[in-house]
Short mmCIF file of C-alpha atoms in Angstrom, two decimals:
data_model
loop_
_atom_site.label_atom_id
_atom_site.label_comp_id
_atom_site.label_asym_id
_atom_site.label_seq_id
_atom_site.Cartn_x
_atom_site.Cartn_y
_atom_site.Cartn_z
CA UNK A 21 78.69 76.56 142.11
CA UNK A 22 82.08 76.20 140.99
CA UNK A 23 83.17 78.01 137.65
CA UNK A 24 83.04 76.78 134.44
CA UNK A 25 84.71 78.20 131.74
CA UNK A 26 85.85 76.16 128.60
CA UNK A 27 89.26 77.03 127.70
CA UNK A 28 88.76 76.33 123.88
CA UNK A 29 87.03 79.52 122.99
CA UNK A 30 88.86 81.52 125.43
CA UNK A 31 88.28 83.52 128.39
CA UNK A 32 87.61 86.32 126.23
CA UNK A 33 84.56 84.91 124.06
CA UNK A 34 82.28 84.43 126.97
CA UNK A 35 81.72 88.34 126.59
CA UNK A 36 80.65 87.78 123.15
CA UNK A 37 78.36 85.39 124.70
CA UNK A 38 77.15 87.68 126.69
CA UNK A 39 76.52 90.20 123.92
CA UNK A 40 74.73 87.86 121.99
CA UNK A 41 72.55 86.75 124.98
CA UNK A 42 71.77 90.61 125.70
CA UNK A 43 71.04 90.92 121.91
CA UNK A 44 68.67 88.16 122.07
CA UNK A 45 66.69 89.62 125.01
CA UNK A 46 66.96 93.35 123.85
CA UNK A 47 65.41 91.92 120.27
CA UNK A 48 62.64 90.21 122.04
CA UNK A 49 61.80 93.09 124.46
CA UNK A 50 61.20 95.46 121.65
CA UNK A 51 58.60 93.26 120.93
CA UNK A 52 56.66 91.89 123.98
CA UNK A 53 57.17 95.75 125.34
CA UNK A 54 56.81 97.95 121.88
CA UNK A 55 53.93 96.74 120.87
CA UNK A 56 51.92 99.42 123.74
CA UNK A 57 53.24 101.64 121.49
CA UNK A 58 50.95 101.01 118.74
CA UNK A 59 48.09 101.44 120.09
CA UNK A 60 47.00 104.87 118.74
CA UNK A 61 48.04 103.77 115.44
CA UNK A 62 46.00 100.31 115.85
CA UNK A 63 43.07 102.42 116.73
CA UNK A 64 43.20 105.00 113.97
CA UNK A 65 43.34 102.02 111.72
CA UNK A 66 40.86 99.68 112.99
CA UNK A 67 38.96 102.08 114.74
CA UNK A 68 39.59 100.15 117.68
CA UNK A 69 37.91 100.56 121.32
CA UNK A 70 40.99 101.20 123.44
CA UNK A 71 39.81 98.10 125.46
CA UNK A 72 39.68 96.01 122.02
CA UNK A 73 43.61 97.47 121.00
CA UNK A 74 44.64 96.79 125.03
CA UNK A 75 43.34 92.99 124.27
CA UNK A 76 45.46 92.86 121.27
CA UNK A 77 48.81 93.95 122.99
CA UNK A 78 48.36 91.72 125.59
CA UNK A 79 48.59 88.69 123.94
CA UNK A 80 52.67 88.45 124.17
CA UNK A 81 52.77 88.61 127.65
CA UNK A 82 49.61 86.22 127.98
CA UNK A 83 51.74 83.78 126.02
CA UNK A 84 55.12 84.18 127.35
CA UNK A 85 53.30 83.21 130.85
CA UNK A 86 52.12 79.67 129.30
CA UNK A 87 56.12 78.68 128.02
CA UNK A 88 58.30 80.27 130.12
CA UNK A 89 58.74 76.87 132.74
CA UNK A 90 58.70 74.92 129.28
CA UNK A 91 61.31 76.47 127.55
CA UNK A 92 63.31 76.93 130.49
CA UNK A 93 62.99 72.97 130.66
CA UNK A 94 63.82 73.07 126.68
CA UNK A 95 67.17 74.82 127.60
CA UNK A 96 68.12 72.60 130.13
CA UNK A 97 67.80 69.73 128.02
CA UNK A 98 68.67 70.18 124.03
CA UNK A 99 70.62 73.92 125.39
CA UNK A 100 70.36 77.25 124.79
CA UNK A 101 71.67 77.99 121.40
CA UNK A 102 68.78 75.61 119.55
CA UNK A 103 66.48 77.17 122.16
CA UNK A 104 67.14 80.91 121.87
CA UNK A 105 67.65 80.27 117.70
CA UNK A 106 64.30 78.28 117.18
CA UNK A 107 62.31 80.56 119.55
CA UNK A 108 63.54 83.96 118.65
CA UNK A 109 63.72 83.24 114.85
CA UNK A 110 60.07 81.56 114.93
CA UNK A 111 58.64 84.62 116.65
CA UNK A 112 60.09 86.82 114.04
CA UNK A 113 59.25 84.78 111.32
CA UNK A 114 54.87 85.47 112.87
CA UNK A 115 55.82 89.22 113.11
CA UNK A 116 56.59 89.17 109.18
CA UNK A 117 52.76 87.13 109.03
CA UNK A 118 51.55 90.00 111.19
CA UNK A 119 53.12 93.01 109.24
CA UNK A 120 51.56 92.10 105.77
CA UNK A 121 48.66 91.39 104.53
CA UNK A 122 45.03 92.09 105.75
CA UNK A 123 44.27 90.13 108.79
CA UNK A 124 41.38 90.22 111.72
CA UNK A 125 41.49 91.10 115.11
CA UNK A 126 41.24 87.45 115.98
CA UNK A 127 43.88 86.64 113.81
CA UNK A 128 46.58 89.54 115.04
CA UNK A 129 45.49 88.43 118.43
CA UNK A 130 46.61 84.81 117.99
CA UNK A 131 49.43 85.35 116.23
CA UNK A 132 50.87 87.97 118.92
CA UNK A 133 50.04 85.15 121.46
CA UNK A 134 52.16 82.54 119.53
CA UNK A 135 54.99 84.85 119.24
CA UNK A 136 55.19 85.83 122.62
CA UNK A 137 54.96 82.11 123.67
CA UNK A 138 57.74 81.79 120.87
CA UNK A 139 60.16 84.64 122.10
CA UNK A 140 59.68 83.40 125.92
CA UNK A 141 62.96 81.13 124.85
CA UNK A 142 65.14 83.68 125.18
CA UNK A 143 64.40 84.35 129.23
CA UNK A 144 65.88 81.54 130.68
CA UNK A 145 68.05 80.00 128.06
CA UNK A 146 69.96 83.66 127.36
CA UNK A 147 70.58 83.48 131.36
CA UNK A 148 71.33 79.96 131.59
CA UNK A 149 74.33 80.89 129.35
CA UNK A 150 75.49 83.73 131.73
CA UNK A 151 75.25 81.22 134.35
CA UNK A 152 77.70 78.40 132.46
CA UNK A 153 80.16 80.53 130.81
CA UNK A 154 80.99 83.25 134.15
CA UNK A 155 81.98 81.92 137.44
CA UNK A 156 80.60 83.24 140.44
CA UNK A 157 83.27 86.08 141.16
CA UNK A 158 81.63 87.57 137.68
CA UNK A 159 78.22 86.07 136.80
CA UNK A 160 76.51 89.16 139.23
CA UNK A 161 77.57 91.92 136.50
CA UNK A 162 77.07 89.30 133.40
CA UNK A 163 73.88 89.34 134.43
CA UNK A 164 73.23 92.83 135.36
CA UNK A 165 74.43 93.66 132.08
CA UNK A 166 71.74 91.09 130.96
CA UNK A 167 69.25 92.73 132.45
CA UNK A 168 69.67 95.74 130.56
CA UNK A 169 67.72 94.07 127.75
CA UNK A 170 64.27 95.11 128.70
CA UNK A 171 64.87 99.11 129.23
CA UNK A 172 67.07 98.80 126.00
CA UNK A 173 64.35 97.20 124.53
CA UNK A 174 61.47 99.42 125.06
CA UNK A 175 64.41 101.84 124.15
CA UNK A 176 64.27 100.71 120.62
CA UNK A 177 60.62 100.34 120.10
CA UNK A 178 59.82 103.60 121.72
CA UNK A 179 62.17 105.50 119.06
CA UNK A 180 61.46 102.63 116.40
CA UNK A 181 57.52 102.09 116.08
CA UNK A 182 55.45 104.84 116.50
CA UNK A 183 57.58 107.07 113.49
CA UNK A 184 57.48 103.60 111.18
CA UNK A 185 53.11 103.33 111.83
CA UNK A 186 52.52 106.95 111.17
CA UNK A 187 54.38 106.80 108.05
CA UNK A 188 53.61 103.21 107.10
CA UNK A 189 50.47 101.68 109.39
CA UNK A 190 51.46 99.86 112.55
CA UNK A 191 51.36 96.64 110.80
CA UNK A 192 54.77 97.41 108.70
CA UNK A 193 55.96 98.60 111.79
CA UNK A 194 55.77 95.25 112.90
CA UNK A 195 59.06 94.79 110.57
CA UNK A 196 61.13 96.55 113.08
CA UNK A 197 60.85 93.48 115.95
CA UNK A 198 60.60 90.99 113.33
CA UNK A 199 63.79 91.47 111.43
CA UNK A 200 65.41 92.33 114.60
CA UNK A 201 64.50 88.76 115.92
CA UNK A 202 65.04 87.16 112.95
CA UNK A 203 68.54 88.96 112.57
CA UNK A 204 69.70 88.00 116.05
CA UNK A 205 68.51 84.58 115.48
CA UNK A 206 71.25 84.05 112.82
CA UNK A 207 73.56 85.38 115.13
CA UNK A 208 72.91 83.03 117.87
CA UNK A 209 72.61 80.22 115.57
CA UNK A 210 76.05 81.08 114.14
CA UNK A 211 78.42 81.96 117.35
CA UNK A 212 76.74 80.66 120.26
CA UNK A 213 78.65 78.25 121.88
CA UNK A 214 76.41 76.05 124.63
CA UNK A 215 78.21 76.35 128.01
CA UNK A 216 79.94 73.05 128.77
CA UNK A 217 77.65 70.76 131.34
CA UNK A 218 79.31 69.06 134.09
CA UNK A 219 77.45 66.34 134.58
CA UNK A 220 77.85 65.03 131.26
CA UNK A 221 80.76 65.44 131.27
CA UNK A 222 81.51 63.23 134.10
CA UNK A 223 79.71 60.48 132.06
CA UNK A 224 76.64 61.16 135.05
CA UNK A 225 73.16 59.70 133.38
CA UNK A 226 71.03 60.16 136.82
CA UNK A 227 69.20 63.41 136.59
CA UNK A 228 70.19 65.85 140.20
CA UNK A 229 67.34 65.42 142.37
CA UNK A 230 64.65 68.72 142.06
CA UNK A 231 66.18 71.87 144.29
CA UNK A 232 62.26 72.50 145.00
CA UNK A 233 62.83 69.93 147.50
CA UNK A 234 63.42 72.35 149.72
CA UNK A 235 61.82 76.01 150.44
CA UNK A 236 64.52 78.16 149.87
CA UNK A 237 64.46 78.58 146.10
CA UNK A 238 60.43 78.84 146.07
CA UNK A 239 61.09 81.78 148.93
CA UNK A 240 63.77 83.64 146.22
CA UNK A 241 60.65 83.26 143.83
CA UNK A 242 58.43 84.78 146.20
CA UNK A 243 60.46 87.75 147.68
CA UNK A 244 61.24 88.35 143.85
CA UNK A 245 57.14 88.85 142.63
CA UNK A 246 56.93 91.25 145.86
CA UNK A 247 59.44 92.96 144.61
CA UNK A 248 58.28 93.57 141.80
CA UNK A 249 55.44 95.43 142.82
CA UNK A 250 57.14 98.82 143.80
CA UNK A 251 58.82 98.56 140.32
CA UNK A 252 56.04 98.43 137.73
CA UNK A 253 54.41 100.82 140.53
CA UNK A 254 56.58 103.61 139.50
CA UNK A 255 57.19 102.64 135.79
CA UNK A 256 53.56 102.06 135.35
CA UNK A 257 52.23 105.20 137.10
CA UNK A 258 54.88 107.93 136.99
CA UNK A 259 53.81 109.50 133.48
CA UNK A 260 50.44 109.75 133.90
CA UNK A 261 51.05 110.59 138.35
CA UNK A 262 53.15 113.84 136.46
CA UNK A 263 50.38 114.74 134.04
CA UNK A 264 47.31 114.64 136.44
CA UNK A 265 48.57 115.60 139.42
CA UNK A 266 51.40 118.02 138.20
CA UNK A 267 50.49 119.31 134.81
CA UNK A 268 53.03 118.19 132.62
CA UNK A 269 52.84 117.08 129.25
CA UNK A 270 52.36 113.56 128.00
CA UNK A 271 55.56 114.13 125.84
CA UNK A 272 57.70 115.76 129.03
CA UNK A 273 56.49 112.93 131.50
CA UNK A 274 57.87 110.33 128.56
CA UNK A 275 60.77 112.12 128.31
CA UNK A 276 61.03 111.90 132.57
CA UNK A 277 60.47 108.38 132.50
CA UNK A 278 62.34 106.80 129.41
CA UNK A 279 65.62 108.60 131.32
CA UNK A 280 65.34 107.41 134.66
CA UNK A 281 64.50 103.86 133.15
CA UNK A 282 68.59 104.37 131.62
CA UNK A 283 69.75 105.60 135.37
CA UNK A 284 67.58 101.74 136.41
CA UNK A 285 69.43 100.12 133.89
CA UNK A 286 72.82 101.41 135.08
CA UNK A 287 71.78 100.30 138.53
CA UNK A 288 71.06 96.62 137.34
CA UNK A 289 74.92 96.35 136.53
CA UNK A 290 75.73 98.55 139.80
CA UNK A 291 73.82 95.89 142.29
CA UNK A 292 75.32 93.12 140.38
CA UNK A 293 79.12 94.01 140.58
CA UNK A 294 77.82 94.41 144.12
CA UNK A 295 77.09 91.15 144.94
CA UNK A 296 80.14 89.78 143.19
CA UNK A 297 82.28 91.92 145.72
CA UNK A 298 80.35 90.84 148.71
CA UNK A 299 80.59 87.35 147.71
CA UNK A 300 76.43 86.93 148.50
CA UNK A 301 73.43 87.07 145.98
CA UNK A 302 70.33 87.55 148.72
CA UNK A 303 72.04 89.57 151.18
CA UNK A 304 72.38 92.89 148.68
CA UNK A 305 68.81 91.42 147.72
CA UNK A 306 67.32 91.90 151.21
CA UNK A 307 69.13 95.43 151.62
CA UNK A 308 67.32 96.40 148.23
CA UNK A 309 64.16 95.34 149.40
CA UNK A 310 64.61 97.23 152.85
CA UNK A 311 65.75 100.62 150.51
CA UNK A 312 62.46 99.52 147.80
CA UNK A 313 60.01 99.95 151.10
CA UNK A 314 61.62 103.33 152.10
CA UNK A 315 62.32 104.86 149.06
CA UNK A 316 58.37 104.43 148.25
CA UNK A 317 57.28 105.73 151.56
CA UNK A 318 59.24 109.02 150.37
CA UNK A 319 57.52 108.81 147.20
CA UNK A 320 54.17 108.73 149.07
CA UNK A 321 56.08 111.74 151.17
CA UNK A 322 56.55 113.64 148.58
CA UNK A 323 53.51 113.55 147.47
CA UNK A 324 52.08 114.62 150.40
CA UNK A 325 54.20 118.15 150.71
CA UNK A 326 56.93 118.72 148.09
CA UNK A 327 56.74 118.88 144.51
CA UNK A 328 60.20 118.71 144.22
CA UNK A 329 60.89 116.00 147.05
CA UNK A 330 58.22 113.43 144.96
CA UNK A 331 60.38 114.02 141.69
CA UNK A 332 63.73 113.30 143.31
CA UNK A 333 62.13 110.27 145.61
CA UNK A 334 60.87 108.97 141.46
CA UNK A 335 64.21 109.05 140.29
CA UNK A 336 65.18 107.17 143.27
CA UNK A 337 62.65 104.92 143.24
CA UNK A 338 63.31 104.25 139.54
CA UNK A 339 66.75 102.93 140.11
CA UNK A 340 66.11 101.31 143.32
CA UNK A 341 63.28 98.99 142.86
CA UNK A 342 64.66 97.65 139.90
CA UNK A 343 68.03 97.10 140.98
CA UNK A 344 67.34 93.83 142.57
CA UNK A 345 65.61 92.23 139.52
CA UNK A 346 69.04 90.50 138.03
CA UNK A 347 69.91 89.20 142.01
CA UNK A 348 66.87 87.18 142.14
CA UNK A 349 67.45 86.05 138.78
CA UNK A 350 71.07 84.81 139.80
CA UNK A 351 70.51 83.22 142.59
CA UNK A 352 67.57 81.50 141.60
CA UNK A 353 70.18 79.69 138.80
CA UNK A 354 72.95 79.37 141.61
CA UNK A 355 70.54 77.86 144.06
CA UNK A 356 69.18 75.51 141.64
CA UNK A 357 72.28 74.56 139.86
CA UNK A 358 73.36 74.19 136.03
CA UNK A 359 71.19 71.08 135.51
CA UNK A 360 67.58 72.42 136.87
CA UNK A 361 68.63 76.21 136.06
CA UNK A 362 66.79 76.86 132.64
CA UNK A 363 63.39 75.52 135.54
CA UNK A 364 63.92 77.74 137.96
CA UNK A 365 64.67 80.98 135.66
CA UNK A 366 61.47 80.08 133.54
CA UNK A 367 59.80 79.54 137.06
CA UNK A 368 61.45 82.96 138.09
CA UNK A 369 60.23 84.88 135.42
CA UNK A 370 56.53 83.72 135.63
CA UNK A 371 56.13 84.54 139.46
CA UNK A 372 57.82 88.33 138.48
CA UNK A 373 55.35 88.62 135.20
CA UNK A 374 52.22 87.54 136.83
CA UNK A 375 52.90 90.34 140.06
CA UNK A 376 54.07 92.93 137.43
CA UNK A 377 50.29 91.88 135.42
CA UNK A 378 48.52 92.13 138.71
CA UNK A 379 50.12 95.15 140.13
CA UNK A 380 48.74 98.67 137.58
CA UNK A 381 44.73 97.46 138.18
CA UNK A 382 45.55 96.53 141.93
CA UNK A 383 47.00 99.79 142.65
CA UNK A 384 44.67 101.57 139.88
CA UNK A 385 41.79 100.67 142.17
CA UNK A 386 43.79 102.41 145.08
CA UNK A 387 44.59 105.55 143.29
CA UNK A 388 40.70 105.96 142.20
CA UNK A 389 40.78 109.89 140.76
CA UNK A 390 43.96 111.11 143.24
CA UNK A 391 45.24 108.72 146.01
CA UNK A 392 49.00 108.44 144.98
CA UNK A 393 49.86 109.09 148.11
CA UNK A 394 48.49 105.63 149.63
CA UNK A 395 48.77 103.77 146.51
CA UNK A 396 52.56 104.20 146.99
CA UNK A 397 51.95 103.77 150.70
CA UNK A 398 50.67 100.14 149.75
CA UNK A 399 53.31 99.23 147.42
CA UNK A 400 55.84 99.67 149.94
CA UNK A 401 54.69 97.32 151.95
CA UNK A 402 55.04 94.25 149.16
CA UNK A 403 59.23 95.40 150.01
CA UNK A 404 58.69 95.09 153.59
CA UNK A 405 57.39 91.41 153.38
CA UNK A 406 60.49 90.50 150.81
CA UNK A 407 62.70 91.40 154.02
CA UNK A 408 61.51 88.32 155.69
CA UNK A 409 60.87 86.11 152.63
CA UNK A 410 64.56 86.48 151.47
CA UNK A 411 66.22 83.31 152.73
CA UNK A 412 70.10 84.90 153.49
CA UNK A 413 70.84 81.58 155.81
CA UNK A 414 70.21 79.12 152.62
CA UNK A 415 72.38 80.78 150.46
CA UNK A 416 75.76 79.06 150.13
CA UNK A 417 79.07 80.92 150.58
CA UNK A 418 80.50 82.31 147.24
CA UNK A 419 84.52 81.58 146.43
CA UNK A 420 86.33 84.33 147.33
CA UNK A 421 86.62 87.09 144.10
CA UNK A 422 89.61 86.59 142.22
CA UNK A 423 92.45 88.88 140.90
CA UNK A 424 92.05 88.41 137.51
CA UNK A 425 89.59 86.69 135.69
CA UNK A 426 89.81 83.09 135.26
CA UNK A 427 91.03 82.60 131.63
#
């Protein structure tokens, strides 16, 4: 896709544009991924079942599944600085309904559902802004930087609620994500600027035939959700794989995992200034999927024999299997092109939410009371079938990476 890049706000501003977009999905991760961490607090007040408080955190992610495609649609019609404004400052605005007041479990549950069907704008339309406003010699590390949003996220939630509900009840913690969304809103409302749109520019009034036409974009969708498996594999089971089977504390397993999740982060931006150098998308992709499947059989390895070969294959595996996570997300946009991109991120992120839903019970039924070993064994084989689902041969050839860039 060739480069777009509007020369009346400058070469320069498109990295405020990217700030604003990483805002926007940092503000609405400390929501659809903080609010796990009021549970105790929930159940202290309530005196919740931990099934009941489980139901009640849920609800985000249940309704970010039902809007993603729809929003990503939104963004590729009206664009993505109504989009991200109305759905991120909406969401906030039922967090400040959730955080006072007295309200039922009924109620809480709906009105997390709502938001998280709310705050689901901010997936595709924050990308589909990377995508428009970086050409393709830089849009790899835009987005990797991007996709620093969800450990940043849980970053702030993790240090933000659980201090603000033991002092205050979890439902004024609720104030944190709220204002945060609400603030960010305002932002994005303010200095946004929609990325410039080719076709109508050209004075085009046909709409580009569907890119799902063909199979290649529905395979990036598919290698992406196996990929995901490995990933919420070790983020979902490391802490409690160190307590049980290694006898660490709760608070020195959190402490493990909240600091590889940074070294993950770092290696979003890593793969993605990858891929700009080698001019590709799916090939790093495939290589990442073919390191995923190893690095998990030395996790299973480890396991077996070492205590000290397990941690260092975790900290491995904790960079690795998220590394590829902004890739898919790029090429999925490239593939598709500016017109149908908002689609195919929305479509992206629902294939990658439902796996990462699907994976903890799958691999929880594995595991039973101590089978780590061939629950990790399994998960690397989700990698292995990625390898062949990646289509490398579809992917057109990137412009060669420029000296400086494009002003």
């Amino acid at each position: 896709m060739a480069q777009v890049v509007d020369v009346r706000i400058g070469g320069k501003r498109r990295w405020l544009i990217l700030a604003l977009g990483l805002a926007a999905q940092t503000a609405s991760c400390s929501f659809l991924y903080g609010i796990p961490f009021l549970v105790p607090s929930m159940q202290r007040a309530e005196g919740l079942s931990l099934a009941e408080a489980g139901t009640v955190v849920a609800a985000p992610s249940l309704g970010l599944l039902f809007t993603l495609i729809l929003w990503g649609a939104a963004a590729d019609r009206y664009g993505e600085r109504l989009v991200m404004a109305i759905g991120l400052g909406v969401s906030g605005l039922l967090l400040v309904y959730a955080a006072v007041g007295d309200h039922s479990l009924v109620t809480l549950f709906g009105v997390f559902l709502l938001a998280g069907a709310s705050t689901a704008s901010v997936n595709a339309a924050s990308g589909r802004a990377v995508l428009g406003w970086f050409g393709p010699a830089e849009r790899g590390l835009a987005m990797g930087i991007r996709q620093m949003a969800q450990p940043l996220g849980v970053g702030v939630a993790a240090f933000g609620l659980p201090p603000l509900a033991d002092r205050w009840g979890f439902q004024v913690s609720l104030l944190l994500p709220a204002l945060t969304a609400i603030g960010v809103a305002l932002l994005v409302a303010w200095l946004l600027v929609d990325p410039p749109r080719p076709e109508a520019e050209a004075g085009k009034t046909e709409k580009p035939p569907s890119p799902y036409r063909k199979p290649a974009l529905w395979r990036v969708h598919g290698a992406s959700a196996l990929l995901v498996v490995p990933q919420f594999a070790v983020s979902a089971f490391t802490p409690v794989y160190l307590v049980t089977m290694h006898g660490w504390t709760p608070a020195s397993a959190g402490w493990f995992a909240g600091a590889v999740q940074i070294l993950g982060a770092l290696g979003r931006i890593a793969s993605g200034y990858w891929s700009d150098r080698a001019g590709s998308r799916l090939r790093p992709m495939r290589q990442l999927a073919v390191a995923s499947a190893a690095v998990m059989l030395l996790v299973a390895l480890g396991d077996a024999t070492w205590p000290w070969l397990v941690l260092l294959a975790l900290v491995l595996a904790a960079v690795i299997t998220v590394s590829d996570n902004g890739l898919g997300f790029t090429a999925s946009a490239e593939m598709a092109g500016l017109a149908w991109a908002g689609r195919a991120m929305g479509t992206q992120n629902t294939g990658q939410n439902i796996a990462a839903a699907l994976t903890p019970p799958m691999l929880g039924l594995v595991i039973g009371d101590s089978r780590y070993a061939l629950a990790f064994c399994v998960a690397a084989v989700f990698p292995m079938l990625a390898v062949a689902v990646v289509p490398v041969k579809d992917e057109a050839t990137m412009p060669p990476r420029p000296t400086r860039p494009t002003k």
